[in-house]
Coordinates of C-alpha atoms in Angstrom, one line a residue:
Chain R
M1 CA 74.7 72.0 80.0
M2 CA 77.8 73.0 82.0
R3 CA 80.0 70.3 83.6
I4 CA 82.2 70.5 86.6
K5 CA 85.8 70.3 85.5
N6 CA 87.8 67.3 86.7
S7 CA 91.0 69.3 86.7
T8 CA 89.4 71.8 89.1
I9 CA 88.4 69.1 91.4
Q10 CA 92.0 67.7 91.3
M11 CA 93.4 71.1 92.1
L12 CA 91.1 71.6 95.0
M13 CA 91.9 68.1 96.4
A14 CA 95.6 69.0 96.2
G15 CA 95.0 72.2 98.0
L16 CA 93.0 70.5 100.8
L17 CA 95.9 68.1 101.2
L18 CA 98.3 71.0 101.5
L19 CA 96.1 72.7 104.1
V20 CA 95.8 69.7 106.3
S21 CA 99.3 68.2 106.0
G22 CA 100.9 71.5 106.9
N23 CA 99.0 71.5 110.1
L24 CA 99.7 67.9 110.9
Y25 CA 103.5 68.5 110.6
A26 CA 103.2 71.6 112.7
A27 CA 101.3 69.7 115.4
E28 CA 104.1 67.2 115.7
S29 CA 106.7 69.8 116.4
E30 CA 104.7 71.2 119.4
Q31 CA 106.1 71.0 122.9
V32 CA 105.2 67.8 124.8
I33 CA 105.8 68.9 128.3
E34 CA 104.0 72.1 129.3
A35 CA 106.2 74.3 131.5
D36 CA 104.5 75.0 134.8
I37 CA 105.4 78.6 135.6
D38 CA 103.7 81.0 137.9
R39 CA 103.3 84.1 136.0
R40 CA 102.7 87.5 137.6
E41 CA 99.3 88.7 136.6
I42 CA 99.5 92.3 135.4
Q43 CA 96.5 94.3 134.3
A44 CA 97.9 96.6 131.8
P45 CA 96.1 100.0 131.8
K46 CA 94.1 100.8 128.7
I47 CA 95.8 103.7 126.9
G48 CA 94.0 105.0 123.9
S49 CA 96.0 105.2 120.7
Q50 CA 95.6 107.6 117.8
D51 CA 97.3 105.9 114.9
I52 CA 94.4 106.3 112.4
E53 CA 93.9 109.5 110.5
G54 CA 90.8 110.2 108.4
G55 CA 89.4 113.3 106.7
L56 CA 88.4 115.3 103.6
F57 CA 90.3 117.1 100.9
F58 CA 89.5 119.4 98.0
G59 CA 91.4 121.1 95.3
V60 CA 92.2 121.1 91.6
L61 CA 92.8 118.1 89.3
S62 CA 94.3 118.7 85.9
V63 CA 93.4 115.8 83.5
E64 CA 95.7 115.7 80.5
N65 CA 93.9 116.6 77.2
F66 CA 90.8 117.9 79.2
G67 CA 91.8 120.8 81.4
S68 CA 91.5 121.3 85.1
N69 CA 88.5 120.9 87.4
S70 CA 87.8 120.9 91.1
V71 CA 88.2 117.6 93.0
V72 CA 86.9 116.5 96.3
G73 CA 87.8 113.3 98.2
L74 CA 88.2 111.3 101.4
R75 CA 91.4 110.1 102.9
L76 CA 92.1 107.4 105.5
A77 CA 95.6 106.6 106.8
Y78 CA 97.1 104.3 109.3
H79 CA 100.4 105.3 110.9
I80 CA 102.5 102.1 111.3
T81 CA 105.5 103.9 112.9
E82 CA 106.6 107.4 113.4
D83 CA 108.1 107.3 109.9
F84 CA 105.8 105.1 107.8
F85 CA 102.1 105.1 107.0
V86 CA 99.7 103.6 104.5
E87 CA 96.9 105.6 103.1
T88 CA 93.8 105.0 101.0
T89 CA 92.1 107.8 99.2
Y90 CA 89.0 108.3 97.1
G91 CA 88.5 111.4 94.9
Q92 CA 86.0 112.6 92.4
S93 CA 85.9 115.2 89.8
T94 CA 84.0 116.1 86.6
V95 CA 85.9 116.1 83.3
S96 CA 84.6 118.0 80.2
D97 CA 85.5 117.5 76.5
A98 CA 83.7 120.7 75.5
V99 CA 86.9 122.3 74.1
I100 CA 87.5 119.4 71.7
R101 CA 83.8 119.1 70.8
D102 CA 83.8 122.8 69.8
E103 CA 86.9 122.4 67.8
I104 CA 86.1 119.3 65.8
G105 CA 82.4 119.0 66.3
Q106 CA 82.6 115.6 68.0
G107 CA 84.0 114.8 71.4
P108 CA 85.7 111.6 72.6
F109 CA 83.3 111.0 75.4
P110 CA 80.4 108.7 74.3
D111 CA 77.6 110.2 76.5
G112 CA 77.7 114.0 76.4
S113 CA 80.5 116.3 77.1
N114 CA 80.7 115.9 80.9
E115 CA 82.0 112.7 82.4
Q116 CA 82.4 111.8 86.1
L117 CA 86.0 110.9 87.0
Y118 CA 86.6 109.0 90.3
Y119 CA 89.6 107.2 91.6
Y120 CA 90.7 105.2 94.6
N121 CA 94.2 104.2 95.5
I122 CA 96.3 102.6 98.2
S123 CA 99.7 104.3 98.9
G124 CA 102.6 103.8 101.2
G125 CA 104.1 106.9 102.6
V126 CA 107.2 108.0 104.5
N127 CA 107.5 111.1 106.7
L128 CA 110.6 112.9 105.6
F129 CA 111.2 116.0 107.8
P130 CA 109.4 115.8 111.0
G131 CA 109.6 118.9 113.2
E132 CA 108.0 122.0 114.4
L133 CA 107.1 125.2 112.5
F134 CA 106.5 128.6 114.1
L135 CA 103.5 130.1 112.4
F136 CA 103.7 133.9 112.2
G137 CA 106.9 133.7 114.3
K138 CA 105.1 132.6 117.5
W139 CA 102.8 129.6 117.3
P140 CA 104.6 126.3 117.4
V141 CA 102.9 123.8 115.1
G142 CA 104.0 120.2 114.5
S143 CA 104.8 119.5 110.9
S144 CA 106.2 116.9 108.5
V145 CA 106.8 116.7 104.8
Y146 CA 105.9 113.3 103.4
M147 CA 106.3 111.4 100.2
K148 CA 103.9 108.7 99.0
L149 CA 103.7 106.2 96.2
G150 CA 100.7 104.0 95.4
V151 CA 98.5 102.0 93.0
G152 CA 94.8 102.3 92.3
T153 CA 92.0 102.5 89.8
V154 CA 90.8 105.6 87.9
H155 CA 87.4 105.6 86.3
L156 CA 86.9 107.9 83.4
V157 CA 84.4 106.3 81.0
E158 CA 86.0 103.0 82.0
D159 CA 88.3 101.7 84.7
R160 CA 92.0 102.1 84.3
Q161 CA 94.9 101.0 86.5
S162 CA 96.7 104.0 87.9
F163 CA 99.9 104.8 89.8
N164 CA 100.2 107.8 92.0
F165 CA 103.2 109.7 93.4
G166 CA 103.1 112.7 95.5
F167 CA 104.5 115.0 98.1
G168 CA 102.7 116.7 101.0
L169 CA 102.9 118.9 104.0
R170 CA 101.1 117.9 107.2
L171 CA 100.6 120.5 109.9
L172 CA 99.4 119.5 113.3
P173 CA 97.9 122.4 115.1
L174 CA 96.4 120.0 117.7
D175 CA 97.2 116.4 118.7
W176 CA 94.1 115.1 116.9
L177 CA 93.9 117.5 114.0
A178 CA 96.0 117.8 110.9
V179 CA 95.9 120.2 107.9
H180 CA 97.3 118.8 104.6
I181 CA 98.7 120.4 101.5
D182 CA 99.3 117.8 98.8
M183 CA 100.7 117.7 95.4
E184 CA 100.1 114.4 93.5
D185 CA 100.7 113.0 90.1
L186 CA 98.0 110.5 89.0
I187 CA 99.4 108.4 86.2
F188 CA 97.1 106.3 84.0
E189 CA 96.6 105.4 80.3
Q190 CA 94.1 107.2 78.1
D191 CA 93.0 106.2 74.6
F192 CA 90.5 109.1 73.9
L193 CA 92.4 111.1 71.4
A194 CA 95.0 109.0 69.6
G195 CA 92.8 105.9 69.6
Q196 CA 95.6 104.1 71.2
N197 CA 96.8 103.9 74.8
S198 CA 99.2 106.6 76.0
L199 CA 100.4 107.2 79.5
T200 CA 99.2 110.5 81.0
H201 CA 100.3 112.5 83.9
N202 CA 97.5 114.2 85.8
F203 CA 98.5 116.6 88.5
Q204 CA 96.4 117.3 91.5
L205 CA 96.8 120.1 94.1
T206 CA 94.7 119.7 97.2
T207 CA 94.3 120.9 100.7
G208 CA 92.5 119.0 103.4
V209 CA 91.7 118.4 107.1
T210 CA 92.1 115.1 108.9
F211 CA 91.3 113.9 112.4
Y212 CA 93.3 111.3 114.4
F213 CA 91.3 108.7 116.2
Chain D
M1 CA 57.1 139.3 146.9
S2 CA 60.5 140.6 148.0
I3 CA 60.0 139.2 151.5
N4 CA 59.4 135.8 150.0
Y5 CA 62.8 136.1 148.2
L6 CA 64.5 137.1 151.4
K7 CA 63.1 134.0 153.2
K8 CA 64.7 131.9 150.6
I9 CA 68.2 133.3 151.0
P10 CA 69.3 131.1 154.0
M11 CA 68.0 128.1 152.1
L12 CA 70.0 129.1 149.0
V13 CA 73.1 129.7 151.1
F14 CA 72.7 126.4 152.8
G15 CA 72.3 124.7 149.4
L16 CA 75.4 126.4 148.0
I17 CA 77.4 125.3 151.1
L18 CA 76.2 121.8 150.6
I19 CA 77.1 121.8 146.9
G20 CA 80.5 123.3 147.7
G21 CA 81.1 120.7 150.3
F22 CA 80.4 117.9 147.9
A23 CA 82.6 119.6 145.3
S24 CA 85.5 120.0 147.7
G25 CA 84.9 116.4 148.9
N26 CA 85.2 115.3 145.3
L27 CA 88.3 117.4 144.8
Y28 CA 89.9 115.8 147.9
A29 CA 89.0 112.4 146.6
D30 CA 90.6 113.2 143.2
E31 CA 93.9 114.1 144.9
N32 CA 94.0 110.7 146.5
E33 CA 92.6 108.8 143.6
P34 CA 95.7 108.5 141.3
D35 CA 97.2 105.7 143.3
N36 CA 94.3 103.5 142.1
D37 CA 94.5 105.0 138.7
P38 CA 96.1 102.4 136.4
T39 CA 97.4 105.0 134.0
R40 CA 99.5 106.6 136.7
V41 CA 103.0 105.0 136.6
L42 CA 106.2 105.3 138.5
V43 CA 109.2 106.3 136.3
A44 CA 111.5 103.3 136.5
D45 CA 114.0 104.4 133.9
P46 CA 116.9 106.7 134.8
F47 CA 115.2 109.6 133.2
M48 CA 112.4 110.5 130.8
E49 CA 112.7 113.2 128.1
L50 CA 109.6 115.1 127.3
R51 CA 109.2 116.4 123.8
T52 CA 106.7 118.9 122.5
G53 CA 105.3 116.4 120.0
P54 CA 105.2 112.7 119.1
G55 CA 108.4 112.5 117.0
R56 CA 112.1 112.7 116.9
G57 CA 111.9 116.1 115.2
F58 CA 110.3 117.8 118.2
P59 CA 112.5 119.5 120.8
V60 CA 113.0 118.2 124.3
F61 CA 111.7 120.7 126.8
Y62 CA 111.7 118.9 130.1
V63 CA 113.4 115.9 131.7
E64 CA 111.8 113.9 134.5
E65 CA 113.8 111.6 136.7
R66 CA 113.4 108.2 138.2
G67 CA 111.0 107.7 141.1
K68 CA 108.5 110.4 140.0
W69 CA 104.9 109.6 139.1
V70 CA 103.5 110.4 135.7
R71 CA 100.2 109.7 134.0
L72 CA 100.0 108.1 130.6
L73 CA 97.4 109.9 128.5
K74 CA 97.5 108.4 125.1
R75 CA 99.7 106.8 122.4
K76 CA 100.6 107.8 118.9
T77 CA 102.7 105.2 117.1
S78 CA 105.6 104.6 119.5
W79 CA 105.1 107.8 121.5
Y80 CA 103.3 108.2 124.8
K81 CA 101.7 111.5 125.8
V82 CA 102.4 111.9 129.5
E83 CA 101.4 114.3 132.2
L84 CA 103.7 115.0 135.1
D85 CA 102.5 115.9 138.7
N86 CA 103.6 119.5 138.1
G87 CA 101.3 119.8 135.2
Q88 CA 103.8 119.5 132.4
V89 CA 102.5 117.6 129.4
G90 CA 104.8 116.1 126.7
W91 CA 105.6 113.1 124.5
V92 CA 108.1 110.4 125.3
D93 CA 109.3 107.6 123.2
M94 CA 108.4 104.1 124.4
D95 CA 112.0 102.9 123.9
Q96 CA 113.2 105.4 126.5
I97 CA 110.7 104.3 129.2
S98 CA 110.7 100.6 128.5
K99 CA 111.2 99.7 132.2
T100 CA 108.5 102.0 133.3
L101 CA 106.1 100.5 130.8
L102 CA 107.1 96.9 131.7
A103 CA 106.3 97.5 135.3
V104 CA 102.7 98.2 134.4
G105 CA 102.5 95.5 131.7
L106 CA 102.6 98.0 128.8
E107 CA 106.0 97.1 127.5
R108 CA 105.8 96.7 123.7
T109 CA 109.4 97.1 122.6
L110 CA 110.4 93.6 123.7
S111 CA 109.8 91.5 120.7
D112 CA 108.2 88.7 122.7
S113 CA 105.4 90.7 124.1
V114 CA 104.8 92.4 120.8
A115 CA 104.5 89.1 119.1
D116 CA 102.2 87.8 121.9
D117 CA 100.0 90.8 121.3
F118 CA 100.2 90.3 117.6
F119 CA 99.3 86.6 117.6
N120 CA 96.3 87.2 119.9
R121 CA 94.8 89.6 117.4
K122 CA 91.8 88.3 115.6
N123 CA 91.0 90.6 112.7
E124 CA 93.1 91.4 109.7
V125 CA 92.7 94.0 107.0
G126 CA 95.1 94.1 104.0
F127 CA 95.7 94.9 100.4
V128 CA 97.6 93.3 97.6
W129 CA 99.1 94.3 94.3
G130 CA 100.3 91.9 91.7
S131 CA 99.7 90.1 88.4
H132 CA 96.6 88.2 87.5
A133 CA 97.1 86.3 84.2
G134 CA 99.8 88.8 83.3
F135 CA 97.6 91.8 84.0
S136 CA 98.2 94.0 87.0
F137 CA 95.6 94.1 89.7
I138 CA 94.9 95.6 93.1
G139 CA 92.8 94.1 95.9
I140 CA 91.7 94.5 99.4
S141 CA 91.0 91.7 102.0
A142 CA 89.5 91.2 105.4
A143 CA 90.1 88.1 107.5
R144 CA 89.2 86.6 110.8
K145 CA 91.1 84.0 112.7
L146 CA 89.5 80.7 113.4
G147 CA 91.5 79.1 116.2
D148 CA 95.3 79.2 116.1
K149 CA 96.0 77.9 112.6
F150 CA 93.2 78.9 110.4
S151 CA 91.6 82.0 109.2
L152 CA 88.7 82.9 106.9
K153 CA 89.3 85.6 104.4
V154 CA 87.1 87.6 102.0
E155 CA 88.8 89.4 99.1
Y156 CA 87.8 91.9 96.4
A157 CA 90.2 92.7 93.5
E158 CA 90.1 94.6 90.3
V159 CA 92.2 93.6 87.2
A160 CA 93.0 96.1 84.5
E161 CA 93.2 94.0 81.3
V162 CA 93.7 95.4 77.8
F163 CA 90.1 94.9 76.5
S164 CA 88.3 94.4 79.7
T165 CA 88.3 95.0 83.4
S166 CA 87.6 92.2 85.8
K167 CA 86.3 92.1 89.3
L168 CA 87.3 89.1 91.6
F169 CA 85.4 88.1 94.7
N170 CA 86.9 85.3 96.8
L171 CA 86.2 83.5 100.0
N172 CA 89.3 81.6 101.2
L173 CA 90.2 79.3 104.0
V174 CA 93.8 80.0 105.0
S175 CA 96.0 77.7 107.0
H176 CA 99.0 79.0 108.9
P177 CA 100.8 75.9 110.2
F178 CA 103.7 77.9 111.5
A179 CA 101.9 81.0 112.5
E180 CA 104.4 81.9 115.3
W181 CA 107.4 82.1 112.9
T182 CA 108.6 85.5 111.7
F183 CA 108.6 84.2 108.1
S184 CA 105.6 81.9 108.1
P185 CA 104.5 79.9 105.0
Y186 CA 100.7 79.6 104.5
F187 CA 98.3 77.7 102.3
E188 CA 94.9 78.7 101.0
L189 CA 91.9 77.3 99.3
G190 CA 88.9 79.1 98.2
V191 CA 85.9 79.7 95.9
G192 CA 84.8 82.9 94.2
K193 CA 83.4 84.8 91.4
K194 CA 85.0 86.5 88.4
I195 CA 83.1 89.2 86.5
V196 CA 84.6 90.3 83.3
T197 CA 83.3 93.6 81.7
P198 CA 84.6 94.4 78.2
I199 CA 85.7 98.0 77.7
R200 CA 83.7 100.3 75.5
S201 CA 85.6 99.8 72.3
Q202 CA 84.9 96.0 72.3
V203 CA 81.5 96.2 70.6
G204 CA 79.5 92.9 70.7
Q205 CA 81.4 91.5 73.7
E206 CA 79.3 90.7 76.7
R207 CA 79.8 90.7 80.5
T208 CA 80.7 87.2 81.8
D209 CA 80.2 86.0 85.2
T210 CA 82.0 82.7 86.3
I211 CA 82.4 80.7 89.5
T212 CA 86.0 80.1 90.2
A213 CA 88.1 77.9 92.6
N214 CA 91.6 78.9 93.8
V215 CA 94.5 77.2 95.5
G216 CA 97.6 79.0 96.6
F217 CA 100.6 79.3 98.9
G218 CA 102.5 82.2 100.2
L219 CA 105.0 83.5 102.7
R220 CA 104.0 86.0 105.4
A221 CA 106.6 88.1 107.1
Y222 CA 106.1 89.8 110.4
V223 CA 107.5 93.4 109.9
T224 CA 106.6 95.4 113.0
K225 CA 104.0 95.8 115.7
N226 CA 100.7 94.7 114.0
F227 CA 102.0 94.9 110.5
V228 CA 102.8 92.0 108.1
A229 CA 104.0 91.8 104.5
R230 CA 103.2 88.8 102.3
I231 CA 103.9 87.4 98.9
Y232 CA 102.0 84.6 97.3
Y233 CA 101.3 82.5 94.3
R234 CA 97.8 81.3 93.4
R235 CA 96.1 79.3 90.7
Y236 CA 92.5 79.9 89.6
A237 CA 90.3 77.4 87.8
W238 CA 86.8 77.6 86.5
F239 CA 84.3 75.4 88.4
F240 CA 81.9 74.9 85.4
D241 CA 83.4 75.3 82.0
D242 CA 82.4 74.2 78.5
F243 CA 85.4 75.7 76.8
D244 CA 88.3 74.1 78.7
T245 CA 89.7 77.5 79.6
H246 CA 93.2 77.3 80.9
P247 CA 93.8 77.9 84.6
I248 CA 95.1 81.4 85.6
D249 CA 98.2 82.2 87.6
E250 CA 98.4 85.0 90.0
F251 CA 101.4 86.4 91.8
A252 CA 101.1 89.3 94.3
F253 CA 102.6 91.0 97.2
G254 CA 100.8 92.8 99.9
A255 CA 100.6 94.1 103.4
A256 CA 98.1 93.6 106.2
F257 CA 97.3 94.9 109.7
F258 CA 96.0 93.0 112.7
F259 CA 93.8 94.5 115.3

């Protein structure tokens, strides 16, 4: 029979006290006399904003010890300012241990030689060289080189914490359309071969299309 | 047959004239409309520089002066896409047309109005990264404001431990007694679930599933526009426990957006 822990109850009571007392103190410091000011009523026009960018990417992911395979994924970014953005991505690929299996007769993957790899991460990014490119010498296209750094989870047989670091080029042929070329290093620990954890660098080269909305 | 067609010609012509009349009427109405169009604004700043794109790196290709009408089409971060009466379309930085925007209630560069806007927002989406019992974790959260001082938050986090991975689900009540401060302390209290899954090499270990309670405090810093950064400390305890497990400490920092 499980019992409710007294220490937990005490902790919760303390928390509740904190929650309530903070607000009581704040309430005291509020203004007593309400200023009576006639404010001009302005109806601000509704101007649509396009700070969110979402889309797809595909390319090649090279997984250390296991070779390269195609990768596809989704990308969603929010542009905080002209210079900074945050981005979340999801990608998936298939990893094969067939080469090792052929060599030593037994592979490190527990269920067959093919394993699904998927990852998701959250990154902060900075736009480095915003400007305009002239494609084929005549078509002006908005562009920017960006750098990003993030954390996430990689699933290959089991979940692993990951770090990601990358550079990319974003071309803007239209206001609402962007084409990306990205190079990223996905860093996570593996214990498949040595039997102990070792940090691996897994490079990914992708291209993608995103839409601003 | 052909005679029947011929008979219809005057009708057809009349119809075309009628449609044309309506069309030109609409055209005429359109020309007069913009004065009632709230997106049409009078340039109140000394001048307005139009760039080819929404950023400092794009070249200026046109300058419009004070007293002219422009139409605001859309916004990308701090850049407005505008259309001039002569048909030129370009991007202008909101800092440069602050007076123009203020006149129509769109000023967002004054910190007060930005803050007003910010504190009136109801929904928050954020992410955190930190240490849970000494192991690094990442999480996402969504919150909704309840009145001025409180919000209700749901969270999901994943912890990468050495011999297991854990998933945390939390439902927290957050109190912001000084919500209007730039650096505002907050307190939180919540219940949740922690699911621990042993990794493959841990033979014989089983998945555990416990109900948790948590108490925490943190500091939220208003960075820009609708963006906040935060740092917090939190302590988790088990609600039901036969083994007298020690409480778990969590430190994290994160970022969130309001909309």
